């Protein structure tokens, strides 16, 4: 039941480090992970905050997956995957930091 959160977190962290923080000495990334086990099903919330250049990943258009692999540009599938795996995804720029929040109820994925 945690697999979707793990995949989403891996994807987001890789993109923040590669595109927002790479080569920046003293760059800052904060991660907050919260599990609300008092609700049924349990709810997992993740918030990432970084001091990289302003970038709203939710403003990026959905990738055109109707094209063949050789005709599509590299990249662009990560945030689409996060959107599909999570129940909620939100972005804001506050206090000079990018803040991406996502959450998912911890239930088994349907086949």
mmCIF file of C-alpha atoms in Angstrom:
data_model
loop_
_atom_site.group_PDB
_atom_site.id
_atom_site.type_symbol
_atom_site.label_atom_id
_atom_site.label_comp_id
_atom_site.label_asym_id
_atom_site.label_seq_id
_atom_site.Cartn_x
_atom_site.Cartn_y
_atom_site.Cartn_z
ATOM 1 C CA UNK A 1 0.000 0.000 0.000
ATOM 2 C CA UNK A 2 2.990 2.351 0.343
ATOM 3 C CA UNK A 3 4.355 1.686 -3.150
ATOM 4 C CA UNK A 4 2.576 4.670 -4.805
ATOM 5 C CA UNK A 5 3.941 7.075 -2.180
ATOM 6 C CA UNK A 6 7.447 5.649 -2.566
ATOM 7 C CA UNK A 7 7.345 6.019 -6.366
ATOM 8 C CA UNK A 8 5.971 9.574 -6.184
ATOM 9 C CA UNK A 9 8.540 10.631 -3.589
ATOM 10 C CA UNK A 10 11.400 9.116 -5.595
ATOM 11 C CA UNK A 11 10.258 10.918 -8.750
ATOM 12 C CA UNK A 12 9.807 14.295 -7.069
ATOM 13 C CA UNK A 13 13.096 14.112 -5.158
ATOM 14 C CA UNK A 14 15.019 13.154 -8.296
ATOM 15 C CA UNK A 15 13.570 16.114 -10.189
ATOM 16 C CA UNK A 16 14.168 18.634 -7.398
ATOM 17 C CA UNK A 17 17.772 17.532 -6.948
ATOM 18 C CA UNK A 18 18.499 17.335 -10.684
ATOM 19 C CA UNK A 19 16.736 20.479 -11.879
ATOM 20 C CA UNK A 20 16.427 22.742 -8.858
ATOM 21 C CA UNK A 21 19.423 22.136 -6.639
ATOM 22 C CA UNK A 22 22.169 20.641 -8.810
ATOM 23 C CA UNK A 23 25.415 22.552 -8.619
ATOM 24 C CA UNK A 24 24.126 24.964 -5.976
ATOM 25 C CA UNK A 25 26.364 24.983 -2.919
ATOM 26 C CA UNK A 26 24.344 25.331 0.281
ATOM 27 C CA UNK A 27 21.049 24.439 -1.436
ATOM 28 C CA UNK A 28 18.288 23.475 0.964
ATOM 29 C CA UNK A 29 15.660 20.742 0.700
ATOM 30 C CA UNK A 30 13.229 19.898 3.486
ATOM 31 C CA UNK A 31 11.013 16.823 3.604
ATOM 32 C CA UNK A 32 8.082 16.288 5.929
ATOM 33 C CA UNK A 33 6.283 12.959 5.967
ATOM 34 C CA UNK A 34 3.135 12.548 8.046
ATOM 35 C CA UNK A 35 1.096 9.417 8.644
ATOM 36 C CA UNK A 36 -2.406 9.861 9.991
ATOM 37 C CA UNK A 37 -3.193 6.382 11.303
ATOM 38 C CA UNK A 38 -6.246 7.657 13.165
ATOM 39 C CA UNK A 39 -8.384 7.603 10.041
ATOM 40 C CA UNK A 40 -9.479 4.616 7.992
ATOM 41 C CA UNK A 41 -7.784 4.055 5.651
ATOM 42 C CA UNK A 42 -4.607 5.695 6.989
ATOM 43 C CA UNK A 43 -3.493 8.852 5.166
ATOM 44 C CA UNK A 44 0.098 9.603 4.173
ATOM 45 C CA UNK A 45 1.042 13.241 3.504
ATOM 46 C CA UNK A 46 4.340 14.449 2.039
ATOM 47 C CA UNK A 47 5.604 18.019 1.772
ATOM 48 C CA UNK A 48 8.834 18.977 0.035
ATOM 49 C CA UNK A 49 10.230 22.492 0.246
ATOM 50 C CA UNK A 50 13.290 23.666 -1.665
ATOM 51 C CA UNK A 51 15.013 26.990 -2.254
ATOM 52 C CA UNK A 52 15.633 26.358 -5.956
ATOM 53 C CA UNK A 53 14.381 28.560 -8.774
ATOM 54 C CA UNK A 54 10.615 28.994 -8.859
ATOM 55 C CA UNK A 55 8.984 26.124 -10.723
ATOM 56 C CA UNK A 56 5.387 24.914 -10.566
ATOM 57 C CA UNK A 57 5.426 21.326 -11.860
ATOM 58 C CA UNK A 58 1.627 21.309 -11.960
ATOM 59 C CA UNK A 59 1.633 24.043 -14.608
ATOM 60 C CA UNK A 60 3.349 21.722 -17.086
ATOM 61 C CA UNK A 61 0.991 20.317 -19.721
ATOM 62 C CA UNK A 62 0.188 16.619 -19.640
ATOM 63 C CA UNK A 63 2.579 14.678 -21.893
ATOM 64 C CA UNK A 64 1.264 13.398 -25.216
ATOM 65 C CA UNK A 65 1.473 9.653 -24.711
ATOM 66 C CA UNK A 66 -0.217 8.938 -28.029
ATOM 67 C CA UNK A 67 3.128 9.424 -29.804
ATOM 68 C CA UNK A 68 5.545 6.540 -30.164
ATOM 69 C CA UNK A 69 8.477 6.371 -27.771
ATOM 70 C CA UNK A 70 10.907 7.447 -30.495
ATOM 71 C CA UNK A 71 8.751 10.504 -31.330
ATOM 72 C CA UNK A 72 8.257 11.781 -27.773
ATOM 73 C CA UNK A 73 10.646 14.169 -26.054
ATOM 74 C CA UNK A 74 12.614 12.700 -23.158
ATOM 75 C CA UNK A 75 11.124 13.423 -19.747
ATOM 76 C CA UNK A 76 7.839 14.927 -18.723
ATOM 77 C CA UNK A 77 6.206 11.743 -17.469
ATOM 78 C CA UNK A 78 7.173 12.101 -13.802
ATOM 79 C CA UNK A 79 4.631 14.652 -12.625
ATOM 80 C CA UNK A 80 1.927 12.904 -14.681
ATOM 81 C CA UNK A 81 2.775 9.716 -12.768
ATOM 82 C CA UNK A 82 2.653 11.553 -9.429
ATOM 83 C CA UNK A 83 -0.761 13.006 -10.314
ATOM 84 C CA UNK A 84 -2.118 9.549 -11.150
ATOM 85 C CA UNK A 85 -0.711 7.845 -8.055
ATOM 86 C CA UNK A 86 -1.681 10.456 -5.456
ATOM 87 C CA UNK A 87 -5.123 11.468 -4.212
ATOM 88 C CA UNK A 88 -4.098 15.133 -3.970
ATOM 89 C CA UNK A 89 -1.167 17.168 -5.303
ATOM 90 C CA UNK A 90 -0.652 20.885 -4.681
ATOM 91 C CA UNK A 91 2.102 23.443 -5.313
ATOM 92 C CA UNK A 92 2.785 26.892 -3.942
ATOM 93 C CA UNK A 93 5.686 29.312 -3.900
ATOM 94 C CA UNK A 94 5.972 30.848 -0.435
ATOM 95 C CA UNK A 95 8.795 32.635 1.378
ATOM 96 C CA UNK A 96 11.156 32.120 -1.580
ATOM 97 C CA UNK A 97 10.637 28.358 -1.579
ATOM 98 C CA UNK A 98 8.908 25.840 -3.815
ATOM 99 C CA UNK A 99 6.477 23.743 -1.792
ATOM 100 C CA UNK A 100 4.973 20.586 -3.242
ATOM 101 C CA UNK A 101 2.453 18.655 -1.164
ATOM 102 C CA UNK A 102 0.917 15.325 -2.038
ATOM 103 C CA UNK A 103 -1.116 12.767 -0.180
ATOM 104 C CA UNK A 104 -2.624 9.339 -0.586
ATOM 105 C CA UNK A 105 -4.900 7.099 1.404
ATOM 106 C CA UNK A 106 -2.977 3.906 2.043
ATOM 107 C CA UNK A 107 -5.105 1.365 0.242
ATOM 108 C CA UNK A 108 -4.043 -1.337 -2.189
ATOM 109 C CA UNK A 109 -4.024 -0.232 -5.817
ATOM 110 C CA UNK A 110 -6.571 -1.821 -8.090
ATOM 111 C CA UNK A 111 -5.166 -4.047 -10.812
#
